[in-house]
Amino acid sequence: MDLARPRVETLLEGYRLGTDQGAVAFCAVNLVEGPDEQGTIRRIIVDTGHTGRRTDLDRALARRGLGRGDIDMVVCTHAHWDHVENIDIFDQARIVLHRNERRYLRSPHRNDHACPEWIGSVFERYDDRIREVEEGVQLLPGVEIVDAPGHSAGTIAVAVAGDDGAAVLTGDSIQNSTVARERRNALVFWSDELATQTIDKLVTIGDVIYPGHDLPFRIDANGKVEYVHDYRLTVTGVPAGEPGLKLDTSETFRQTIMPGIEEQRLPD
Amino acid sequence: MDLARPRVETLLEGYRLGTDQGAVAFCAVNLVEGPDEQGTIRRIIVDTGHTGRRTDLDRALARRGLGRGDIDMVVCTHAHWDHVENIDIFDQARIVLHRNERRYLRSPHRNDHACPEWIGSVFERYDDRIREVEEGVQLLPGVEIVDAPGHSAGTIAVAVAGDDGAAVLTGDSIQNSTVARERRNALVFWSDELATQTIDKLVTIGDVIYPGHDLPFRIDANGKVEYVHDYRLTVTGVPAGEPGLKLDTSETFRQTIMPGIEEQRLPD
């Protein structure tokens, strides 16, 4: 591989897929590859997905001739279960997260259903591999941390200056293209006001948005969303001809704010 | 409530639902209610589901006028992520699992994608609430542990002697009705031979089988499966008219054995 600039490749697509019986919660898992200052190619995974995608993640790496040990860094855009549960498999990688997110893990709000209290124990296991970051930290030349709070206390995005312009990997600061268009975060655990400021900021920075739970997209001059990848998903295990099975393809935007959000504080 | 015998109520149904991009992994979450020796009604949850079902679980309890604090025991049929991630919310409950499952958590096999190494740390947090059990342990009058190894080292089932005969809550020792019919476990991490012996045993004990990832069912004298509950599932977030979206309703049975299963040993 001969790379002058970093590039982004999606290992596992993010999906909006859900159900009325629980969250499917497939977040995008992206690989950023680029040369370090010495010209050595480094590999960063941004968000790992949850345990249910572990074998798919291994397969996605294997298709590229890569294994778990080839990953130098894992960025957690935030510490929600569906984005971090596979951090353990990359045992050669630094684990990158925002210092506010790490502080938050000490005592997540009881209503924060995306951040069970035990997630702190998961990160503690890999304490010696954690690197706390904040706005402006450069992971590689052209690969930079962008503060993106609101969805959670310490959500971060990763900006990648590639050959095709700026890509921004947003995690759940922008869950999907509707969120980018509405300028409202779909699920707010920390601050709606910050979440909206974050969306404005990221949409300005990014030529291509790699959202948390949707395919990457551009927004054209008329505000129209154009997806960069083709949609591909096979849903299995659904009974044929079952009247109780319904597909809801409506796209109504609905925002959920965590009850008790006004009590949110970072521990000292 | 006036109960002479224990009864089973499903809080969240188990589903076979899956995708080619990752496991949805919705296991059944069942509530067993019955009087203890003193006649006080006790409540046991058998398997908690994963984090993506946390709000649905709270809602299912609330619909019955129950809260997290009303649960006296949580049985983990086994320690896979999709069955145990909500143990933290029941902070008044004893956590029940087989001693072999607990031992296994000290060093899960690297290929055991359902049991990340950090699950041990999750259980450690609640160490003082754990009760190790094995075959024959009575949780309440008429509610008994049945050893059901094979799928994992220490899978257990719960047999409930209710008004309508014997219910057996199997966890993933029987994932679905096809597994019961084929007498082969769908996904084996410990021992295929034990897994098959377990299926034979549980199908003999149970009038109604409450499987890990399917609706409860009976098997009639001709071997025909009859579901006890109606199927109900709405899938959301799927794009309308998207050619890349496929529904696979085939029911071909396929067994997966973990690569490296022959290396499986319990640590001392």
PDB file of N, CA and C in Angstrom, chain B residues 43-45 71-76 87 90-97 126-132 139:
ATOM      1  N   ARG B  43     -39.883 -13.367  43.093  1.00  0.00           N
ATOM      2  CA  ARG B  43     -39.792 -13.168  41.639  1.00  0.00           C
ATOM      3  C   ARG B  43     -38.376 -13.416  41.137  1.00  0.00           C
ATOM      4  N   ILE B  44     -38.319 -14.250  40.128  1.00  0.00           N
ATOM      5  CA  ILE B  44     -37.033 -14.637  39.538  1.00  0.00           C
ATOM      6  C   ILE B  44     -37.053 -14.261  38.062  1.00  0.00           C
ATOM      7  N   ILE B  45     -36.029 -13.575  37.621  1.00  0.00           N
ATOM      8  CA  ILE B  45     -35.876 -13.363  36.174  1.00  0.00           C
ATOM      9  C   ILE B  45     -34.861 -14.362  35.649  1.00  0.00           C
ATOM     10  N   ILE B  71     -37.316  -7.643  41.998  1.00  0.00           N
ATOM     11  CA  ILE B  71     -36.784  -8.935  41.551  1.00  0.00           C
ATOM     12  C   ILE B  71     -35.840  -9.500  42.610  1.00  0.00           C
ATOM     13  N   ASP B  72     -36.127 -10.724  43.068  1.00  0.00           N
ATOM     14  CA  ASP B  72     -35.348 -11.341  44.139  1.00  0.00           C
ATOM     15  C   ASP B  72     -34.151 -12.138  43.639  1.00  0.00           C
ATOM     16  N   MET B  73     -34.289 -12.672  42.442  1.00  0.00           N
ATOM     17  CA  MET B  73     -33.205 -13.488  41.889  1.00  0.00           C
ATOM     18  C   MET B  73     -33.106 -13.283  40.387  1.00  0.00           C
ATOM     19  N   VAL B  74     -31.885 -13.336  39.885  1.00  0.00           N
ATOM     20  CA  VAL B  74     -31.662 -13.347  38.443  1.00  0.00           C
ATOM     21  C   VAL B  74     -30.877 -14.611  38.124  1.00  0.00           C
ATOM     22  N   VAL B  75     -31.466 -15.484  37.336  1.00  0.00           N
ATOM     23  CA  VAL B  75     -30.745 -16.682  36.911  1.00  0.00           C
ATOM     24  C   VAL B  75     -30.096 -16.406  35.557  1.00  0.00           C
ATOM     25  N   CYS B  76     -28.807 -16.667  35.480  1.00  0.00           N
ATOM     26  CA  CYS B  76     -28.117 -16.605  34.190  1.00  0.00           C
ATOM     27  C   CYS B  76     -27.994 -18.048  33.698  1.00  0.00           C
ATOM     28  N   ILE B  87     -27.705  -7.647  34.206  1.00  0.00           N
ATOM     29  CA  ILE B  87     -27.704  -8.096  35.608  1.00  0.00           C
ATOM     30  C   ILE B  87     -27.521  -6.914  36.562  1.00  0.00           C
ATOM     31  N   PHE B  90     -30.649  -5.055  38.516  1.00  0.00           N
ATOM     32  CA  PHE B  90     -31.438  -5.700  39.584  1.00  0.00           C
ATOM     33  C   PHE B  90     -30.609  -5.743  40.866  1.00  0.00           C
ATOM     34  N   ASP B  91     -30.497  -4.600  41.517  1.00  0.00           N
ATOM     35  CA  ASP B  91     -29.505  -4.508  42.585  1.00  0.00           C
ATOM     36  C   ASP B  91     -29.954  -5.130  43.904  1.00  0.00           C
ATOM     37  N   GLN B  92     -31.194  -5.619  43.958  1.00  0.00           N
ATOM     38  CA  GLN B  92     -31.655  -6.341  45.149  1.00  0.00           C
ATOM     39  C   GLN B  92     -31.585  -7.860  44.943  1.00  0.00           C
ATOM     40  N   ALA B  93     -31.178  -8.291  43.772  1.00  0.00           N
ATOM     41  CA  ALA B  93     -31.324  -9.707  43.407  1.00  0.00           C
ATOM     42  C   ALA B  93     -30.049 -10.513  43.601  1.00  0.00           C
ATOM     43  N   ARG B  94     -30.217 -11.750  44.067  1.00  0.00           N
ATOM     44  CA  ARG B  94     -29.120 -12.718  43.975  1.00  0.00           C
ATOM     45  C   ARG B  94     -28.919 -13.061  42.505  1.00  0.00           C
ATOM     46  N   ILE B  95     -27.667 -13.269  42.130  1.00  0.00           N
ATOM     47  CA  ILE B  95     -27.340 -13.650  40.752  1.00  0.00           C
ATOM     48  C   ILE B  95     -26.948 -15.117  40.762  1.00  0.00           C
ATOM     49  N   VAL B  96     -27.687 -15.909  40.031  1.00  0.00           N
ATOM     50  CA  VAL B  96     -27.546 -17.367  40.093  1.00  0.00           C
ATOM     51  C   VAL B  96     -26.900 -17.864  38.803  1.00  0.00           C
ATOM     52  N   LEU B  97     -25.796 -18.585  38.946  1.00  0.00           N
ATOM     53  CA  LEU B  97     -25.231 -19.262  37.768  1.00  0.00           C
ATOM     54  C   LEU B  97     -24.493 -20.524  38.186  1.00  0.00           C
ATOM     55  N   TYR B 126     -20.327  -7.804  40.996  1.00  0.00           N
ATOM     56  CA  TYR B 126     -21.487  -8.199  41.802  1.00  0.00           C
ATOM     57  C   TYR B 126     -21.213  -9.495  42.555  1.00  0.00           C
ATOM     58  N   ASP B 127     -19.925  -9.691  42.835  1.00  0.00           N
ATOM     59  CA  ASP B 127     -19.407 -10.888  43.471  1.00  0.00           C
ATOM     60  C   ASP B 127     -20.189 -11.314  44.716  1.00  0.00           C
ATOM     61  N   ASP B 128     -20.538 -10.338  45.533  1.00  0.00           N
ATOM     62  CA  ASP B 128     -21.193 -10.652  46.809  1.00  0.00           C
ATOM     63  C   ASP B 128     -22.664 -11.049  46.633  1.00  0.00           C
ATOM     64  N   ARG B 129     -23.160 -10.933  45.429  1.00  0.00           N
ATOM     65  CA  ARG B 129     -24.553 -11.311  45.188  1.00  0.00           C
ATOM     66  C   ARG B 129     -24.677 -12.610  44.396  1.00  0.00           C
ATOM     67  N   ILE B 130     -23.529 -13.200  44.063  1.00  0.00           N
ATOM     68  CA  ILE B 130     -23.564 -14.412  43.225  1.00  0.00           C
ATOM     69  C   ILE B 130     -23.820 -15.662  44.064  1.00  0.00           C
ATOM     70  N   ARG B 131     -24.681 -16.507  43.563  1.00  0.00           N
ATOM     71  CA  ARG B 131     -24.907 -17.816  44.171  1.00  0.00           C
ATOM     72  C   ARG B 131     -24.631 -18.886  43.119  1.00  0.00           C
ATOM     73  N   GLU B 132     -23.665 -19.740  43.405  1.00  0.00           N
ATOM     74  CA  GLU B 132     -23.358 -20.825  42.472  1.00  0.00           C
ATOM     75  C   GLU B 132     -24.311 -21.983  42.704  1.00  0.00           C
ATOM     76  N   LEU B 139     -34.802 -23.317  43.785  1.00  0.00           N
ATOM     77  CA  LEU B 139     -34.803 -21.868  44.001  1.00  0.00           C
ATOM     78  C   LEU B 139     -36.037 -21.443  44.781  1.00  0.00           C
TER      79      LEU B 139
END
